Coordinates of C-alpha atoms in Angstrom, one line a residue:
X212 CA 7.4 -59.9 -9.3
X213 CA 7.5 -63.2 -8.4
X214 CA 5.0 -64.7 -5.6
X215 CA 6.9 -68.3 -5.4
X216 CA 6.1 -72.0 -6.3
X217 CA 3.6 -72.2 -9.2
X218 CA 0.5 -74.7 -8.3
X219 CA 0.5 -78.1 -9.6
X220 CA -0.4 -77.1 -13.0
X221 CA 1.2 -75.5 -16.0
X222 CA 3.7 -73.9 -14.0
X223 CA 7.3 -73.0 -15.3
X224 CA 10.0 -75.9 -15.3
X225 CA 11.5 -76.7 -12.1
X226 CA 13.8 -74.9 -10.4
X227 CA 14.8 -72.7 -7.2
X228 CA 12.9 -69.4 -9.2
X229 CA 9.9 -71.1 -10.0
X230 CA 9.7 -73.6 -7.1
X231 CA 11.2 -70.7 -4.3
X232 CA 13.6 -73.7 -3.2
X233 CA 16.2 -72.7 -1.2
X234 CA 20.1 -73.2 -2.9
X235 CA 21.3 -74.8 0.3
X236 CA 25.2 -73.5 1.3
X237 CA 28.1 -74.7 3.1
X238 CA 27.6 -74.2 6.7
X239 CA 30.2 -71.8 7.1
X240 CA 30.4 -68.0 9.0
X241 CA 29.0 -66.4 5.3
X242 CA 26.2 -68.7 5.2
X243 CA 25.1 -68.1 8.4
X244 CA 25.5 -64.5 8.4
X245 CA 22.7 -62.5 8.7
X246 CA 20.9 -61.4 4.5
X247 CA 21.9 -57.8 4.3
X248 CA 19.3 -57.9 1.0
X249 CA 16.3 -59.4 3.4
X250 CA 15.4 -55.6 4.8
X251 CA 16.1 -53.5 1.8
X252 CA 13.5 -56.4 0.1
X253 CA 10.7 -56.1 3.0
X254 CA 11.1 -52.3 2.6
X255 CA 10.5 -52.5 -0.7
X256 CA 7.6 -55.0 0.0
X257 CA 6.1 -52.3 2.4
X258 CA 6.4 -49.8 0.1
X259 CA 5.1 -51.3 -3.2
X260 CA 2.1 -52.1 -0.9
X261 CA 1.1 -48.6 0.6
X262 CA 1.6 -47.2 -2.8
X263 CA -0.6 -50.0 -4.4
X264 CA -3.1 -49.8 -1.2
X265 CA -3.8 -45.7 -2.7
X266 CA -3.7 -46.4 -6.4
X267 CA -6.1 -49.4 -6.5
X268 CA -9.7 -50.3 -7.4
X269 CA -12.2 -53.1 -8.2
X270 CA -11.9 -54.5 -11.6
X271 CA -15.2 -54.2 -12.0
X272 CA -15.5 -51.0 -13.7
X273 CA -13.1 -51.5 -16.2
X274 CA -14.5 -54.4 -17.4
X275 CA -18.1 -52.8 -17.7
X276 CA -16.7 -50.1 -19.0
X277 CA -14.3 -52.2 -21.8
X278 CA -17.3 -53.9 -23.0
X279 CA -19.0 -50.6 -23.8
X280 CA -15.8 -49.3 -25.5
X281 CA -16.1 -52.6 -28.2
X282 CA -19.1 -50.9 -28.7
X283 CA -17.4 -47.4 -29.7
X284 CA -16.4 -46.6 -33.1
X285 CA -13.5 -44.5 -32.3
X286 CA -11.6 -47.1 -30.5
X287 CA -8.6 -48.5 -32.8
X288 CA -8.7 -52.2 -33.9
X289 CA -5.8 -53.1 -31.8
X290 CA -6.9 -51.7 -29.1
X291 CA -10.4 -53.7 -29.3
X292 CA -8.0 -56.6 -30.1
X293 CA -6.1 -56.5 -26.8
X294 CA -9.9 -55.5 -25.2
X295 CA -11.1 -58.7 -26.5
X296 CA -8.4 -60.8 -24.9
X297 CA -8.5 -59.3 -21.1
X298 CA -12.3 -60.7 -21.9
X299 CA -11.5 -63.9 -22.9
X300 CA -10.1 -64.7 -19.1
X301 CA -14.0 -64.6 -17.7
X302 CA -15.2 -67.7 -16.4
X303 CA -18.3 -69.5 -17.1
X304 CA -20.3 -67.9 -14.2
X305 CA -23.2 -71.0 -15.0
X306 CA -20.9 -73.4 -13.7
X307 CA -19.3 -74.4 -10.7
X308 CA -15.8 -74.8 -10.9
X309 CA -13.9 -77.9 -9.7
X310 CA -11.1 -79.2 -8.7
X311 CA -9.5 -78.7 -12.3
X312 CA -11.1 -75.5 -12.8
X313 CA -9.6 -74.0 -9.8
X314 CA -5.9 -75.1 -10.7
X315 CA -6.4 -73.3 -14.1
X316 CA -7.5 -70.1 -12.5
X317 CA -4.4 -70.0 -10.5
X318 CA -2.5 -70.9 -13.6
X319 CA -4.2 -68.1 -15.5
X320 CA -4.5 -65.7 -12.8
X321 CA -1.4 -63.2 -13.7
X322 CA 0.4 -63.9 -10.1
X323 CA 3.1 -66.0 -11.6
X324 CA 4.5 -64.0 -14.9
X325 CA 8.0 -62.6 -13.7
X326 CA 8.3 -66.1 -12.5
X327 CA 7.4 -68.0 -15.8
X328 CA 9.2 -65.1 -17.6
X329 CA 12.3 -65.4 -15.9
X330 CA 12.1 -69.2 -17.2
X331 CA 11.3 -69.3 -20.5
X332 CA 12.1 -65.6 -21.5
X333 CA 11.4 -66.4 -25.1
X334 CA 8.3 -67.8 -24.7
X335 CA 6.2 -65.5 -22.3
X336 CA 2.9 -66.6 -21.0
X337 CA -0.2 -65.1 -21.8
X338 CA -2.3 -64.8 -18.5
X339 CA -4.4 -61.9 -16.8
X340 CA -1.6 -59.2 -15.7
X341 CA -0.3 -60.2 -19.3
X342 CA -3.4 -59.2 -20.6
X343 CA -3.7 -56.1 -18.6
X344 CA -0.2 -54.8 -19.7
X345 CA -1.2 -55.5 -23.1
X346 CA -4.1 -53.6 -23.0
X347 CA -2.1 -50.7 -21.4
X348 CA 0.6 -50.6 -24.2
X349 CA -2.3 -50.5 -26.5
X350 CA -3.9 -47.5 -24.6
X351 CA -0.7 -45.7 -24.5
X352 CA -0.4 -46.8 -28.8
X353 CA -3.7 -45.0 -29.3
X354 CA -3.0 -41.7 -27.2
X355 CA -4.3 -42.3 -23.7
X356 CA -3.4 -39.9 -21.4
X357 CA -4.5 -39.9 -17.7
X358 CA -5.2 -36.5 -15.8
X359 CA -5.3 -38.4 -12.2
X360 CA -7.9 -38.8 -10.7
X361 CA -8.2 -40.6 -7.7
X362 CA -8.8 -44.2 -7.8
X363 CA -12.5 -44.8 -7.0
X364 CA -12.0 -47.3 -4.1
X365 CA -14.6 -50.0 -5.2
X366 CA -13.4 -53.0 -3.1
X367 CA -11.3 -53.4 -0.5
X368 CA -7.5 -54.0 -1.0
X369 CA -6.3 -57.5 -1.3
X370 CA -4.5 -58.4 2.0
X371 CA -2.4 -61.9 2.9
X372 CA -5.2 -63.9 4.9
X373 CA -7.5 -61.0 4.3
X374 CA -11.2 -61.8 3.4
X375 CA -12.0 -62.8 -0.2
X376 CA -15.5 -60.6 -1.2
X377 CA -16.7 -60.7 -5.1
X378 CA -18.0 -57.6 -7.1
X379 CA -21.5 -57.8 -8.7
X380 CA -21.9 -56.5 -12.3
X381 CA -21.3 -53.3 -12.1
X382 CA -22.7 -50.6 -14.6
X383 CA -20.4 -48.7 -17.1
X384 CA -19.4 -44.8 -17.0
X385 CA -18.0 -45.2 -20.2
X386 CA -20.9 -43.0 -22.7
X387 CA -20.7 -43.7 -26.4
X388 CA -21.1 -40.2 -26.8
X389 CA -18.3 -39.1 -24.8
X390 CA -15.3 -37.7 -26.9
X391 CA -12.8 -40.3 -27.7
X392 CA -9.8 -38.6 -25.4
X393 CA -12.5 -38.9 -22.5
X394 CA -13.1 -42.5 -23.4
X395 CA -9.6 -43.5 -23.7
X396 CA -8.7 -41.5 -20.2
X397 CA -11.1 -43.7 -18.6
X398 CA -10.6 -46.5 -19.6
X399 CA -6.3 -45.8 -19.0
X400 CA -7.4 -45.2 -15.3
X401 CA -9.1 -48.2 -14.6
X402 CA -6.1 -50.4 -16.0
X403 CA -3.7 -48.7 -14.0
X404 CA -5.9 -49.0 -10.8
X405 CA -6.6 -52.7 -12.1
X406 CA -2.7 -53.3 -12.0
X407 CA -2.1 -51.6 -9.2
X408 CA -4.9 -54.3 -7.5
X409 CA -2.9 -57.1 -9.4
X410 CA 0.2 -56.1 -7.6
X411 CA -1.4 -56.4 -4.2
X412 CA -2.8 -59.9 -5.0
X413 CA 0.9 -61.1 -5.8
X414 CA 2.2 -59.3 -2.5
X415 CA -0.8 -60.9 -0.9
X416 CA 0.6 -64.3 -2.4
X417 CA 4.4 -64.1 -1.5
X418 CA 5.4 -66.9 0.6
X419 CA 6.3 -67.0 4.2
X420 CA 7.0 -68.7 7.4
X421 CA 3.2 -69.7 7.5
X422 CA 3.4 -71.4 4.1
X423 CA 2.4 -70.8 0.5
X424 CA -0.9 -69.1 -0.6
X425 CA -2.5 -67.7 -3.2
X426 CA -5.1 -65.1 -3.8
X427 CA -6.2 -63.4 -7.3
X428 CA -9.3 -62.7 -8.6
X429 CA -10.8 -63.5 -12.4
X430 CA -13.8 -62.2 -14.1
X431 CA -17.0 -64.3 -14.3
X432 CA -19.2 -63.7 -17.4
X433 CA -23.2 -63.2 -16.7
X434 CA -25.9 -61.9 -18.8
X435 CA -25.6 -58.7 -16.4
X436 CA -22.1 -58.0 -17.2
X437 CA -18.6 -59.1 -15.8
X438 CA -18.5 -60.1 -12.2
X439 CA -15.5 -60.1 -10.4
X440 CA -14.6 -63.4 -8.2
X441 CA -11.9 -63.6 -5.4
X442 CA -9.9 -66.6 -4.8
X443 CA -7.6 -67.2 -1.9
X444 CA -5.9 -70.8 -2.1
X445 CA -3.4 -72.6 0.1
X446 CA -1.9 -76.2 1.2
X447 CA -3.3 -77.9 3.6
X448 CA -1.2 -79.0 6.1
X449 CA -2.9 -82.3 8.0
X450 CA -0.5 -81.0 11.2
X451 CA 1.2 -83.9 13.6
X452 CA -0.2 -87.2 13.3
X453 CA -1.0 -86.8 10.0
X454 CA -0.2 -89.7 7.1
X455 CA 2.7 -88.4 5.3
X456 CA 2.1 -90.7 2.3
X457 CA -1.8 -88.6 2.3
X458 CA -2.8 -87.0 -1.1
X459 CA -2.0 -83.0 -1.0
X460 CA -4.7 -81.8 0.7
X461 CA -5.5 -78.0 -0.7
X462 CA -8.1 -75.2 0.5
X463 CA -10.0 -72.8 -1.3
X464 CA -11.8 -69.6 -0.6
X465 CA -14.0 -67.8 -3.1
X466 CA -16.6 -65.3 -2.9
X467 CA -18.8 -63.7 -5.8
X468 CA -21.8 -61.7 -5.9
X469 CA -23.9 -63.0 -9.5
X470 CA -27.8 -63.1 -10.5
X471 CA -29.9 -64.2 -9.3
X472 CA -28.0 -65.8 -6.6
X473 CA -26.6 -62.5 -4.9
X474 CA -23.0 -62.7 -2.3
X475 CA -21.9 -66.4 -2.0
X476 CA -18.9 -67.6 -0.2
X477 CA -17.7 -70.5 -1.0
X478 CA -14.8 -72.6 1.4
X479 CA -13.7 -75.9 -0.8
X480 CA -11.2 -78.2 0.6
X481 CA -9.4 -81.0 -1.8
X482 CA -7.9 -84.1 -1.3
X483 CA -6.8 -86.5 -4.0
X484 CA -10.3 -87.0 -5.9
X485 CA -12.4 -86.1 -2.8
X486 CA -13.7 -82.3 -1.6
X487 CA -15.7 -80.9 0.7
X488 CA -17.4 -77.3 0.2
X489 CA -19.5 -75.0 3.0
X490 CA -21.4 -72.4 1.3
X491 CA -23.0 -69.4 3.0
X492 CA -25.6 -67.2 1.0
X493 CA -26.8 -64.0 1.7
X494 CA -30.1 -64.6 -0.3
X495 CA -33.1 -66.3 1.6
X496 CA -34.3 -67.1 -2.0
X497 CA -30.7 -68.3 -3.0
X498 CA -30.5 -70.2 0.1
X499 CA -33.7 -72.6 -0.8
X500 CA -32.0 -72.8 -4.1
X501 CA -28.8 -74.0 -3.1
X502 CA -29.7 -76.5 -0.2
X503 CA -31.8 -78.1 -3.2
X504 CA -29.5 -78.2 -5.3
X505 CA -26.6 -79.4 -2.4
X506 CA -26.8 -83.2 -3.8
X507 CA -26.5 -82.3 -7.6
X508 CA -23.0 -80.3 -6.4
X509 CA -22.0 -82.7 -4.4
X510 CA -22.3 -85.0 -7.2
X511 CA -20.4 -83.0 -9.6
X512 CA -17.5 -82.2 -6.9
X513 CA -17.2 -86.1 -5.9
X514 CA -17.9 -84.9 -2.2
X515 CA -19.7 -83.3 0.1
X516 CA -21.7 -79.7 0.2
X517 CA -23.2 -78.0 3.4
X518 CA -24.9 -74.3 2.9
X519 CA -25.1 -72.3 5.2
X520 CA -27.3 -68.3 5.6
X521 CA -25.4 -65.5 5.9
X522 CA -21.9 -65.2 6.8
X523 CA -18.9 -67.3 8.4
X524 CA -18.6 -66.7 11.8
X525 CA -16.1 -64.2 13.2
X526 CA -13.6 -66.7 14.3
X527 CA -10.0 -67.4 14.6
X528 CA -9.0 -69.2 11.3
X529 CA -9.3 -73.4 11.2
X530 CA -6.6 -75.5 12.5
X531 CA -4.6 -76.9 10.0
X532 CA -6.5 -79.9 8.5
X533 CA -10.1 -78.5 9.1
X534 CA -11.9 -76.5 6.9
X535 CA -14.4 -74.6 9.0
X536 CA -15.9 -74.1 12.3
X537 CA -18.7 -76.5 12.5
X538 CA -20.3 -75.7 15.5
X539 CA -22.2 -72.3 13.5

């Protein structure tokens, strides 16, 4: 499935595929004719998402519960092989990411394989969905079956301009004494509702009248376990009046719920080598912490960092150019 354009970093070589350019046509009766294709393809859309909306959960427990299978000695080597590689993806939950950190989540977040694959077809990426399919090819290798069970519904489904919400560290179900046909049904459960998530974050991400966006989530390593963050990132358009020879201006949402510093949501917006982040923090412990540490960050992101307690304001979205409602 492809969600279009790639961000501005690793993506596949240009082109109408990868960049979702339009291949203009002759102004003629055919080319202005209405796409037969265009309501057989939102159908579809609809469809993929409704089935995707039932079938999906949190990534959190399969990641708890694929850390306690490495510990199993009835898993097969390839299977703790492809295990090992979904892992690899988690980010360094000690630090904060920046402006280069954020482009390579997006690069690695899985939303752009069919894209990149339909590219260079003999040189597939390796990224999250990538991963995920691997690791369910190597559950079906070792004799996973699944008997069904309902999808335990652990976060909310991704949505286009939905809120982003992070997933604390969660604690496995996975027993090391559970036979090895329980383990592997498990853990064959949680992948499929972990793809089924991972196909709502690229419908979530196709483009529209509104512009291009992004949202996709990647694991964050603690001492505690996996975390799961959510990102949701789009242009910035600087609207009429702005300079059109301006840097790209870009604006990032994440939210994540780690020790000690509990649900954070994090608003970044960058320009050139310039950003500006808002933070609001559950914690009133967390909330000390941060607005002391708000000079350090600002520091390290070359701009400027404002925390705020609790959460955003229920309000319409920012006009293009701002990044959030200052009056709160």
């Amino acid at each position: 499935m492809s969600v279009g354009p790639t961000p501005p970093v690793g993506g596949p070589p240009p082109g109408p595929l990868a960049t979702g350019q339009a291949v203009s046509a002759a102004a003629t009766p055919l080319a202005q004719a209405p796409d037969p294709v265009a309501p057989l393809m939102q159908r579809a859309v609809e469809a993929a998402r409704a089935d995707g909306a039932i079938r999906q959960s949190g990534q959190g427990p399969l990641l708890a519960d694929l850390s306690r299978a490495l510990e199993s000695p009835h898993m097969p080597a390839t299977l703790k092989a492809a295990i090992r590689q979904l892992l690899a993806f988690g980010l360094n939950a000690g630090a904060p990411p920046d402006a280069a950190a954020l482009r390579a989540a997006v690069a690695r977040s899985g939303l752009f394989l069919e894209a990149r694959l339909a590219q260079t077809p003999t040189a597939p990426p390796y990224d999250m969905k990538a991963a995920l399919l691997a690791l369910s090819q190597a559950l079906t290798a070792a004799g996973a079956t699944s008997p069904g069970r309902p999808a335990r519904a652990t976060a909310a489904p991704p949505t286009r301009g939905g809120a982003v919400a992070g997933q604390a560290a969660g604690a496995a179900i996975l027993r090391a004494d559970d036979p090895p046909e329980q383990q592997l049904a498990i853990l064959r459960d949680e992948t499929d509702q972990a793809l089924a998530r991972q196909t709502l974050h690229q419908l979530a991400s196709l483009p529209d009248d509104s512009g291009q966006r992004w949202m996709f989530e990647l694991p964050m390593m603690t001492p505690q376990g996996a975390a799961v963050a959510q990102f949701a990132i789009e242009r910035d358009d600087p609207g009429p009046g702005g300079r059109p020879d301006a840097a790209p201006a870009w604006r990032a949402r994440f939210a994540l719920d780690i020790p000690p510093l509990g649900p954070v949501l994090v608003h970044v917006r960058l320009q050139g080598e310039r950003s500006t982040a808002v933070l609001w923090v559950d914690r009133a412990e967390s909330l000390a912490h941060l607005r002391e540490q708000a000079p350090r960050l600002a520091q390290a992101l070359s701009g400027d960092v404002v925390v705020h307690p609790g959460a955003p304001p229920s309000a319409p979205p920012p006009a293009p150019g701002a990044l959030v409602d200052r009056s709160s």
